[in-house]
Amino acid sequence: MYVRVLTQLRDSGYDVVSSQQLGGLLQMTPAQIRKDLSYFGRFGKQGRGYNVQFLREELRQILGLDRKWPACLIGVGRLGQAIINYPGFVPEGFNVVAAFDSDPEQIARPIGGILVRPMEDLEQAIRESNITIGIVAVPAREAQKVIDQLINAGVRGILNYAPIAPKVSMDIVIRNIDPVLSLQSMTFYLMHEDAIPIIRR
Amino acid sequence: MYVRVLTQLRDSGYDVVSSQQLGGLLQMTPAQIRKDLSYFGRFGKQGRGYNVQFLREELRQILGLDRKWPACLIGVGRLGQAIINYPGFVPEGFNVVAAFDSDPEQIARPIGGILVRPMEDLEQAIRESNITIGIVAVPAREAQKVIDQLINAGVRGILNYAPIAPKVSMDIVIRNIDPVLSLQSMTFYLMHEDAIPIIRR
C-alpha cells in the first residue's frame, strides 16, 4: 500500500511527502507511518518529510517488487483464463510462465501465449523456470490437493482463488482471493451501524 | 471462515467439533477459538465441544449470512461481466440486482439477467431496491469518484475491484479485491525464508 500511494504521489508530481500526508492517504496515524518505516531504516529527515522517489525505490527493493517473479497457474477453466489474461500482473513483475490442468482435453491448448501442460510436468517446470509462486484456480474440491502438490514441487507462495481455507505449514506464504468471503466479512457491520468496521483491506 | 469450516464439517457428517479441531482447521490456537466464540455467547459445553449445526446457524445469524443482501454493480466491462456471471454470489445471498455504467453505449444492454442503467439512476435504484452493497469494477482513475457516489446514494458496504486505495470515512465497510496487491504482499517473505509470514488471508 505504501508503494502504491508513493507511485500515485510521484505520478502527481510530488517530490516530498510528510508522515501526516502519508497517514491521510493510507488512513493511518502519522505515528504509525513513522513506526512502520523505522523498521527498515531512516528514510526521512526530522521535519523535512520523505523524498517520494527515494522512499518508493527503497521500499520496492526491500519488498522485492523490483524483480521478476515467475508464477505458474493451475486450472485453465473460465477463472484461470481470466487470470492469465489479466493485464495487471506483468507490469508488476508477475509473469505466468506455465499453466497446468488435470483435464486431458486442455493439454497443449494455447492460453495467454503458453501451452497448457499436464500436472505430471509440474515439478520439472517449477525447477526449470525457477517458479516461486503458484496461482490456484481449480474447483474447491481439488484445491487442497493442488496446493499440496505445488508445495511439494518447491513453490513457497500460493495465490488461492478456490473458496476453501487451505491448510499449509507456517513457512508457506498464502493469500486467498475470495470475493464471497469478503462480502461475508462485511455484513455484520452493515447490520450494526454502530459497530466500527475492522480495517481489513 | 468459521462458518465455512463448519459447513465443511457438517457436509462431512460431523455433529460435534472441539476447539482443538477448529483450531487445526483454522490455523489458530484452541484458546483463540474459545475467546472468539465467547464474544457472542456460550456455544459449547466444557469438555464436550461444539454442536456443528447449532454453532453454524448461530454464527450465520449473528453475521447476517442468513439474509439476502441486494447489491449493485458499477462498471460492466470485462471484469464487471465476470463478476455478474460469477456463480458463487447468489447461493450465499448476494444478488446483483442493478448494474450501472457511465458509457452511453452500455446502457440498456442485458447482462446477467438485468439491464445496464445510467449512473443518473443510481440513487433511485439504491433506494428502491434497498441496496446496501456496491461492487466497483471501474478503471482505477474513476474508482474514487464512483465510490463517493455510491456512499452519497446511501450504500455503506463497498467491494472494490479497482487497484486503488480508496478514501472512505470510518463508518463505511470496504473490502478490496486486488490480486496484484496480494502478490506484492508475499514477495518479502519469499525472499526471506526465515521471516514468518504475517497471517493475512
Tab-separated table of C-alpha atoms in Angstrom:
chain	number	residue	atom	x	y	z
A	1	MET	CA	0.000	0.000	0.000
A	2	TYR	CA	2.906	2.359	0.743
A	3	VAL	CA	4.437	1.680	-2.662
A	4	ARG	CA	1.120	2.194	-4.399
A	5	VAL	CA	0.485	5.511	-2.660
A	6	LEU	CA	4.053	6.668	-3.327
A	7	THR	CA	3.612	5.791	-7.018
A	8	GLN	CA	0.440	7.883	-7.106
A	9	LEU	CA	2.279	10.776	-5.434
A	10	ARG	CA	5.215	10.520	-7.851
A	11	ASP	CA	2.880	10.422	-10.858
A	12	SER	CA	1.111	13.513	-9.496
A	13	GLY	CA	4.425	15.387	-9.355
A	14	TYR	CA	5.121	15.335	-5.614
A	15	ASP	CA	8.786	15.270	-4.572
A	16	VAL	CA	8.375	15.202	-0.802
A	17	VAL	CA	5.672	13.799	1.478
A	18	SER	CA	5.183	14.114	5.225
A	19	SER	CA	4.081	11.326	7.561
A	20	GLN	CA	0.892	13.368	8.075
A	21	GLN	CA	0.164	13.307	4.345
A	22	LEU	CA	1.034	9.608	4.042
A	23	GLY	CA	-1.187	8.908	7.031
A	24	GLY	CA	-4.056	10.721	5.380
A	25	LEU	CA	-3.643	8.725	2.177
A	26	LEU	CA	-3.239	5.366	3.951
A	27	GLN	CA	-5.787	6.059	6.674
A	28	MET	CA	-3.219	5.565	9.399
A	29	THR	CA	-1.806	7.854	12.079
A	30	PRO	CA	1.442	9.723	11.329
A	31	ALA	CA	2.967	7.905	14.325
A	32	GLN	CA	2.174	4.526	12.779
A	33	ILE	CA	3.682	5.643	9.457
A	34	ARG	CA	6.921	6.688	11.173
A	35	LYS	CA	6.999	3.443	13.172
A	36	ASP	CA	6.405	1.261	10.099
A	37	LEU	CA	9.138	2.953	8.106
A	38	SER	CA	11.606	2.985	11.000
A	39	TYR	CA	11.693	-0.843	10.893
A	40	PHE	CA	13.671	-0.648	7.680
A	41	GLY	CA	15.945	2.363	8.178
A	42	ARG	CA	15.990	6.131	8.165
A	43	PHE	CA	14.110	7.434	5.197
A	44	GLY	CA	13.150	10.910	6.341
A	45	LYS	CA	14.841	13.871	7.968
A	46	GLN	CA	13.147	15.293	11.053
A	47	GLY	CA	10.733	17.973	9.951
A	48	ARG	CA	11.506	17.630	6.274
A	49	GLY	CA	9.376	14.674	5.251
A	50	TYR	CA	10.245	11.810	2.939
A	51	ASN	CA	11.649	12.007	-0.586
A	52	VAL	CA	8.898	10.321	-2.607
A	53	GLN	CA	11.093	8.816	-5.326
A	54	PHE	CA	13.803	7.595	-2.920
A	55	LEU	CA	11.353	6.092	-0.419
A	56	ARG	CA	9.417	4.375	-3.209
A	57	GLU	CA	12.531	2.793	-4.677
A	58	GLU	CA	13.878	1.720	-1.301
A	59	LEU	CA	10.580	0.096	-0.353
A	60	ARG	CA	10.284	-1.615	-3.740
A	61	GLN	CA	13.726	-3.084	-3.257
A	62	ILE	CA	13.097	-4.147	0.351
A	63	LEU	CA	9.818	-5.807	-0.634
A	64	GLY	CA	11.290	-7.484	-3.716
A	65	LEU	CA	8.998	-5.577	-6.072
A	66	ASP	CA	11.888	-4.578	-8.343
A	67	ARG	CA	12.378	-8.177	-9.556
A	68	LYS	CA	10.600	-10.629	-11.796
A	69	TRP	CA	8.549	-13.316	-10.069
A	70	PRO	CA	7.781	-16.225	-12.394
A	71	ALA	CA	4.497	-17.906	-11.478
A	72	CYS	CA	2.532	-20.914	-12.620
A	73	LEU	CA	-1.238	-21.253	-12.969
A	74	ILE	CA	-3.139	-24.403	-12.054
A	75	GLY	CA	-6.560	-24.701	-13.656
A	76	VAL	CA	-7.383	-23.150	-17.013
A	77	GLY	CA	-11.183	-23.016	-16.782
A	78	ARG	CA	-13.095	-19.750	-17.064
A	79	LEU	CA	-11.455	-18.290	-13.960
A	80	GLY	CA	-7.958	-19.451	-14.950
A	81	GLN	CA	-8.344	-17.896	-18.377
A	82	ALA	CA	-9.416	-14.589	-16.850
A	83	ILE	CA	-6.363	-14.713	-14.580
A	84	ILE	CA	-3.859	-15.447	-17.347
A	85	ASN	CA	-5.306	-12.653	-19.475
A	86	TYR	CA	-5.442	-10.158	-16.584
A	87	PRO	CA	-3.304	-7.207	-17.701
A	88	GLY	CA	-2.258	-6.099	-14.205
A	89	PHE	CA	0.273	-8.801	-13.367
A	90	VAL	CA	3.055	-8.441	-15.963
A	91	PRO	CA	3.794	-4.712	-15.406
A	92	GLU	CA	4.359	-5.519	-11.730
A	93	GLY	CA	6.803	-8.348	-12.466
A	94	PHE	CA	4.440	-11.287	-12.001
A	95	ASN	CA	4.619	-13.425	-15.140
A	96	VAL	CA	2.635	-16.621	-15.554
A	97	VAL	CA	5.237	-18.740	-17.366
A	98	ALA	CA	3.493	-22.128	-17.129
A	99	ALA	CA	-0.110	-23.358	-16.936
A	100	PHE	CA	-1.368	-26.769	-15.877
A	101	ASP	CA	-4.635	-28.672	-15.865
A	102	SER	CA	-5.690	-32.172	-14.905
A	103	ASP	CA	-8.194	-32.351	-17.784
A	104	PRO	CA	-6.555	-34.176	-20.752
A	105	GLU	CA	-8.653	-32.126	-23.166
A	106	GLN	CA	-6.973	-28.914	-22.016
A	107	ILE	CA	-3.407	-30.171	-22.518
A	108	ALA	CA	-1.365	-28.427	-25.249
A	109	ARG	CA	-4.065	-25.792	-25.719
A	110	PRO	CA	-2.577	-22.328	-26.166
A	111	ILE	CA	-3.684	-19.855	-23.499
A	112	GLY	CA	-2.197	-16.451	-22.750
A	113	GLY	CA	0.756	-17.204	-25.043
A	114	ILE	CA	1.740	-20.518	-23.413
A	115	LEU	CA	0.665	-24.140	-23.844
A	116	VAL	CA	-1.274	-25.910	-21.081
A	117	ARG	CA	0.728	-28.791	-19.615
A	118	PRO	CA	-0.280	-31.915	-17.674
A	119	MET	CA	0.076	-31.971	-13.880
A	120	GLU	CA	2.847	-34.572	-14.242
A	121	ASP	CA	5.123	-31.812	-15.610
A	122	LEU	CA	4.617	-29.580	-12.557
A	123	GLU	CA	7.769	-30.389	-10.600
A	124	GLN	CA	10.045	-30.193	-13.623
A	125	ALA	CA	8.563	-26.891	-14.825
A	126	ILE	CA	8.867	-25.299	-11.376
A	127	ARG	CA	12.515	-26.302	-11.167
A	128	GLU	CA	13.397	-25.286	-14.720
A	129	SER	CA	11.705	-21.873	-14.662
A	130	ASN	CA	12.586	-21.109	-11.045
A	131	ILE	CA	8.892	-20.643	-10.224
A	132	THR	CA	8.232	-19.438	-6.684
A	133	ILE	CA	4.513	-18.618	-6.877
A	134	GLY	CA	1.594	-20.888	-7.727
A	135	ILE	CA	-1.808	-19.454	-8.669
A	136	VAL	CA	-4.630	-21.881	-7.882
A	137	ALA	CA	-7.807	-21.630	-9.977
A	138	VAL	CA	-9.234	-25.128	-9.614
A	139	PRO	CA	-12.617	-26.126	-8.118
A	140	ALA	CA	-12.872	-26.124	-4.321
A	141	ARG	CA	-12.769	-29.921	-4.019
A	142	GLU	CA	-9.407	-30.140	-5.811
A	143	ALA	CA	-7.730	-27.096	-4.299
A	144	GLN	CA	-6.079	-28.587	-1.197
A	145	LYS	CA	-4.550	-31.419	-3.238
A	146	VAL	CA	-3.220	-28.991	-5.853
A	147	ILE	CA	-1.780	-26.710	-3.166
A	148	ASP	CA	-0.022	-29.702	-1.587
A	149	GLN	CA	1.390	-30.658	-4.985
A	150	LEU	CA	2.672	-27.128	-5.570
A	151	ILE	CA	4.369	-27.022	-2.173
A	152	ASN	CA	5.893	-30.473	-2.665
A	153	ALA	CA	7.220	-29.281	-6.009
A	154	GLY	CA	9.029	-26.393	-4.313
A	155	VAL	CA	6.657	-23.434	-4.505
A	156	ARG	CA	6.529	-21.286	-1.335
A	157	GLY	CA	3.941	-18.695	-2.348
A	158	ILE	CA	0.320	-19.537	-3.114
A	159	LEU	CA	-2.325	-17.219	-4.525
A	160	ASN	CA	-5.520	-19.205	-3.998
A	161	TYR	CA	-8.747	-18.364	-5.833
A	162	ALA	CA	-10.628	-21.502	-4.690
A	163	PRO	CA	-13.246	-20.845	-1.980
A	164	ILE	CA	-11.626	-23.008	0.692
A	165	ALA	CA	-9.438	-22.408	3.721
A	166	PRO	CA	-6.302	-24.309	2.734
A	167	LYS	CA	-4.089	-25.925	5.341
A	168	VAL	CA	-0.428	-25.084	4.853
A	169	SER	CA	2.595	-25.048	7.140
A	170	MET	CA	3.833	-21.799	8.672
A	171	ASP	CA	6.687	-21.327	6.183
A	172	ILE	CA	4.285	-21.089	3.226
A	173	VAL	CA	3.031	-17.658	2.180
A	174	ILE	CA	-0.579	-17.867	1.105
A	175	ARG	CA	-3.141	-15.267	0.066
A	176	ASN	CA	-6.745	-16.060	-0.739
A	177	ILE	CA	-8.752	-14.143	-3.308
A	178	ASP	CA	-12.301	-14.794	-2.283
A	179	PRO	CA	-14.970	-12.186	-3.031
A	180	VAL	CA	-17.703	-14.160	-1.259
A	181	LEU	CA	-15.656	-14.240	1.931
A	182	SER	CA	-15.014	-10.508	1.547
A	183	LEU	CA	-18.750	-9.871	1.277
A	184	GLN	CA	-19.474	-12.190	4.194
A	185	SER	CA	-16.979	-10.275	6.324
A	186	MET	CA	-18.927	-7.062	5.731
A	187	THR	CA	-22.483	-7.996	6.623
A	188	PHE	CA	-22.106	-7.902	10.404
A	189	TYR	CA	-21.036	-4.264	10.193
A	190	LEU	CA	-23.801	-3.455	7.728
A	191	MET	CA	-26.362	-4.724	10.243
A	192	HIS	CA	-24.803	-2.909	13.185
A	193	GLU	CA	-24.211	0.653	12.121
A	194	ASP	CA	-22.679	1.468	15.483
A	195	ALA	CA	-20.012	-1.240	15.161
A	196	ILE	CA	-16.728	0.147	13.896
A	197	PRO	CA	-15.518	-1.971	10.997
A	198	ILE	CA	-12.221	-3.737	11.500
A	199	ILE	CA	-9.809	-2.312	8.951
A	200	ARG	CA	-9.034	-5.340	6.850
A	201	ARG	CA	-8.416	-4.171	3.347
B	1	MET	CA	-14.010	-18.558	7.978
B	2	TYR	CA	-15.714	-20.218	10.955
B	3	VAL	CA	-18.933	-20.596	9.007
B	4	ARG	CA	-17.098	-22.012	6.024
B	5	VAL	CA	-15.227	-24.580	8.121
B	6	LEU	CA	-18.416	-25.521	9.988
B	7	THR	CA	-20.180	-26.019	6.652
B	8	GLN	CA	-17.377	-28.332	5.535
B	9	LEU	CA	-17.643	-30.269	8.818
B	10	ARG	CA	-21.423	-30.565	8.513
B	11	ASP	CA	-21.166	-31.761	4.926
B	12	SER	CA	-18.602	-34.346	6.026
B	13	GLY	CA	-21.041	-35.690	8.614
B	14	TYR	CA	-19.553	-34.288	11.812
B	15	ASP	CA	-22.001	-33.482	14.625
B	16	VAL	CA	-19.570	-32.160	17.223
B	17	VAL	CA	-16.245	-30.329	16.966
B	18	SER	CA	-13.733	-29.358	19.655
B	19	SER	CA	-11.860	-26.058	19.863
B	20	GLN	CA	-8.714	-28.126	19.174
B	21	GLN	CA	-10.184	-29.426	15.922
B	22	LEU	CA	-11.497	-25.994	14.903
B	23	GLY	CA	-8.094	-24.522	15.704
B	24	GLY	CA	-6.423	-27.082	13.473
B	25	LEU	CA	-8.765	-26.302	10.593
B	26	LEU	CA	-8.499	-22.519	11.009
B	27	GLN	CA	-4.792	-22.467	11.894
B	28	MET	CA	-5.485	-20.811	15.209
B	29	THR	CA	-4.910	-21.857	18.810
B	30	PRO	CA	-7.784	-23.524	20.695
B	31	ALA	CA	-7.598	-20.647	23.198
B	32	GLN	CA	-8.190	-18.106	20.422
B	33	ILE	CA	-11.127	-20.142	19.131
B	34	ARG	CA	-12.747	-20.195	22.577
B	35	LYS	CA	-12.068	-16.486	23.033
B	36	ASP	CA	-13.538	-15.578	19.620
B	37	LEU	CA	-16.704	-17.563	20.210
B	38	SER	CA	-17.130	-16.333	23.784
B	39	TYR	CA	-17.703	-12.802	22.445
B	40	PHE	CA	-21.077	-13.905	21.161
B	41	GLY	CA	-22.346	-16.309	23.798
B	42	ARG	CA	-21.949	-19.803	25.127
B	43	PHE	CA	-21.889	-22.247	22.273
B	44	GLY	CA	-20.050	-25.191	23.805
B	45	LYS	CA	-20.185	-27.189	26.991
B	46	GLN	CA	-16.945	-27.623	28.888
B	47	GLY	CA	-15.246	-30.756	27.612
B	48	ARG	CA	-17.993	-31.643	25.159
B	49	GLY	CA	-17.114	-29.481	22.169
B	50	TYR	CA	-19.448	-27.516	19.945
B	51	ASN	CA	-22.521	-28.765	18.121
B	52	VAL	CA	-21.587	-28.182	14.473
B	53	GLN	CA	-25.066	-27.481	13.131
B	54	PHE	CA	-26.096	-25.234	16.038
B	55	LEU	CA	-22.877	-23.223	16.056
B	56	ARG	CA	-23.028	-22.773	12.270
B	57	GLU	CA	-26.596	-21.496	12.357
B	58	GLU	CA	-25.962	-19.192	15.287
B	59	LEU	CA	-22.902	-17.673	13.618
B	60	ARG	CA	-24.723	-17.295	10.310
B	61	GLN	CA	-27.471	-15.412	12.091
B	62	ILE	CA	-25.073	-13.236	14.102
B	63	LEU	CA	-23.102	-12.362	10.972
B	64	GLY	CA	-26.216	-11.707	8.875
B	65	LEU	CA	-25.404	-14.535	6.463
B	66	ASP	CA	-28.936	-15.947	6.680
B	67	ARG	CA	-30.414	-12.957	4.814
B	68	LYS	CA	-30.448	-11.631	1.290
B	69	TRP	CA	-28.101	-8.720	0.537
B	70	PRO	CA	-29.074	-6.881	-2.641
B	71	ALA	CA	-26.041	-5.347	-4.335
B	72	CYS	CA	-25.379	-3.134	-7.325
B	73	LEU	CA	-22.507	-3.330	-9.789
B	74	ILE	CA	-20.764	-0.270	-11.226
B	75	GLY	CA	-18.843	-0.920	-14.428
B	76	VAL	CA	-19.852	-3.603	-16.901
B	77	GLY	CA	-16.568	-4.046	-18.779
B	78	ARG	CA	-14.801	-7.402	-18.939
B	79	LEU	CA	-14.271	-7.521	-15.172
B	80	GLY	CA	-17.825	-6.406	-14.385
B	81	GLN	CA	-19.233	-9.063	-16.682
B	82	ALA	CA	-17.152	-11.760	-14.992
B	83	ILE	CA	-18.425	-10.529	-11.611
B	84	ILE	CA	-22.101	-10.531	-12.576
B	85	ASN	CA	-21.780	-14.024	-14.043
B	86	TYR	CA	-19.793	-15.375	-11.080
B	87	PRO	CA	-21.865	-18.289	-9.750
B	88	GLY	CA	-20.674	-18.015	-6.129
B	89	PHE	CA	-22.594	-14.937	-5.012
B	90	VAL	CA	-26.287	-15.875	-5.321
B	91	PRO	CA	-26.182	-19.087	-3.223
B	92	GLU	CA	-24.702	-17.009	-0.390
B	93	GLY	CA	-27.424	-14.366	-0.554
B	94	PHE	CA	-25.546	-11.705	-2.516
B	95	ASN	CA	-27.674	-10.775	-5.524
B	96	VAL	CA	-26.627	-8.143	-8.025
B	97	VAL	CA	-29.999	-6.524	-8.680
B	98	ALA	CA	-28.805	-3.461	-10.628
B	99	ALA	CA	-25.847	-2.624	-12.892
B	100	PHE	CA	-24.600	0.798	-13.951
B	101	ASP	CA	-22.104	2.238	-16.398
B	102	SER	CA	-21.082	5.728	-17.438
B	103	ASP	CA	-20.622	4.645	-21.071
B	104	PRO	CA	-23.808	5.513	-23.030
B	105	GLU	CA	-23.202	2.548	-25.356
B	106	GLN	CA	-23.601	0.119	-22.450
B	107	ILE	CA	-26.965	1.486	-21.299
B	108	ALA	CA	-29.969	-0.851	-21.651
B	109	ARG	CA	-27.706	-3.761	-22.602
B	110	PRO	CA	-28.808	-7.005	-20.920
B	111	ILE	CA	-26.147	-8.505	-18.673
B	112	GLY	CA	-26.589	-11.278	-16.125
B	113	GLY	CA	-30.364	-11.049	-16.478
B	114	ILE	CA	-30.631	-7.287	-15.821
B	115	LEU	CA	-30.390	-4.166	-17.969
B	116	VAL	CA	-27.462	-1.780	-17.567
B	117	ARG	CA	-28.600	1.627	-16.316
B	118	PRO	CA	-27.060	5.103	-16.474
B	119	MET	CA	-25.271	6.490	-13.428
B	120	GLU	CA	-28.034	9.081	-13.056
B	121	ASP	CA	-30.365	6.279	-11.890
B	122	LEU	CA	-28.024	5.188	-9.086
B	123	GLU	CA	-29.624	6.942	-6.128
B	124	GLN	CA	-33.159	5.980	-7.108
B	125	ALA	CA	-32.240	2.311	-7.698
B	126	ILE	CA	-30.413	2.059	-4.378
B	127	ARG	CA	-33.429	3.437	-2.538
B	128	GLU	CA	-35.991	1.357	-4.423
B	129	SER	CA	-34.202	-1.979	-4.146
B	130	ASN	CA	-32.848	-1.383	-0.644
B	131	ILE	CA	-29.288	-1.909	-1.897
B	132	THR	CA	-26.649	-1.889	0.846
B	133	ILE	CA	-23.597	-3.105	-1.078
B	134	GLY	CA	-21.890	-1.581	-4.119
B	135	ILE	CA	-19.456	-3.598	-6.224
B	136	VAL	CA	-16.949	-1.357	-8.011
B	137	ALA	CA	-15.444	-2.656	-11.267
B	138	VAL	CA	-14.459	0.587	-12.980
B	139	PRO	CA	-10.937	1.677	-14.044
B	140	ALA	CA	-8.627	2.969	-11.300
B	141	ARG	CA	-8.953	6.617	-12.318
B	142	GLU	CA	-12.757	6.550	-11.903
B	143	ALA	CA	-12.978	4.423	-8.779
B	144	GLN	CA	-12.794	7.056	-6.030
B	145	LYS	CA	-15.487	9.149	-7.698
B	146	VAL	CA	-17.768	6.131	-8.120
B	147	ILE	CA	-17.232	5.073	-4.502
B	148	ASP	CA	-18.134	8.580	-3.344
B	149	GLN	CA	-21.288	8.468	-5.492
B	150	LEU	CA	-22.284	5.101	-4.005
B	151	ILE	CA	-21.813	6.350	-0.458
B	152	ASN	CA	-23.721	9.568	-1.169
B	153	ALA	CA	-26.531	7.432	-2.568
B	154	GLY	CA	-26.764	5.509	0.714
B	155	VAL	CA	-24.576	2.428	0.269
B	156	ARG	CA	-22.495	1.517	3.336
B	157	GLY	CA	-20.623	-1.543	2.020
B	158	ILE	CA	-18.141	-1.393	-0.860
B	159	LEU	CA	-16.487	-4.316	-2.605
B	160	ASN	CA	-13.780	-2.615	-4.646
B	161	TYR	CA	-12.021	-4.366	-7.535
B	162	ALA	CA	-10.175	-1.249	-8.766
B	163	PRO	CA	-6.442	-1.200	-7.924
B	164	ILE	CA	-6.542	1.893	-5.739
B	165	ALA	CA	-6.618	2.598	-2.014
B	166	PRO	CA	-9.977	4.378	-1.690
B	167	LYS	CA	-10.526	7.016	0.959
B	168	VAL	CA	-13.744	6.450	2.894
B	169	SER	CA	-14.977	7.522	6.304
B	170	MET	CA	-14.803	5.140	9.257
B	171	ASP	CA	-18.474	4.151	9.124
B	172	ILE	CA	-18.096	2.654	5.633
B	173	VAL	CA	-17.268	-1.045	5.307
B	174	ILE	CA	-14.899	-1.595	2.419
B	175	ARG	CA	-13.065	-4.648	1.100
B	176	ASN	CA	-10.619	-4.558	-1.763
B	177	ILE	CA	-10.166	-7.457	-4.172
B	178	ASP	CA	-6.728	-6.871	-5.564
B	179	PRO	CA	-4.660	-9.857	-6.711
B	180	VAL	CA	-1.615	-7.705	-7.554
B	181	LEU	CA	-1.555	-6.309	-4.026
B	182	SER	CA	-1.889	-9.864	-2.680
B	183	LEU	CA	1.115	-10.963	-4.739
B	184	GLN	CA	3.078	-7.874	-3.713
B	185	SER	CA	2.386	-8.649	-0.057
B	186	MET	CA	4.013	-12.092	-0.482
B	187	THR	CA	7.349	-11.307	-2.082
B	188	PHE	CA	9.156	-10.059	1.015
B	189	TYR	CA	8.525	-13.400	2.692
B	190	LEU	CA	9.528	-15.315	-0.426
B	191	MET	CA	12.916	-13.557	-0.359
B	192	HIS	CA	13.408	-14.059	3.377
B	193	GLU	CA	12.699	-17.695	4.122
B	194	ASP	CA	13.361	-17.119	7.812
B	195	ALA	CA	10.706	-14.407	8.106
B	196	ILE	CA	7.431	-15.749	9.423
B	197	PRO	CA	4.625	-14.610	7.149
B	198	ILE	CA	2.011	-12.406	8.724
B	199	ILE	CA	-1.251	-14.311	8.577
B	200	ARG	CA	-3.347	-12.099	6.365
B	201	ARG	CA	-5.592	-14.313	4.413
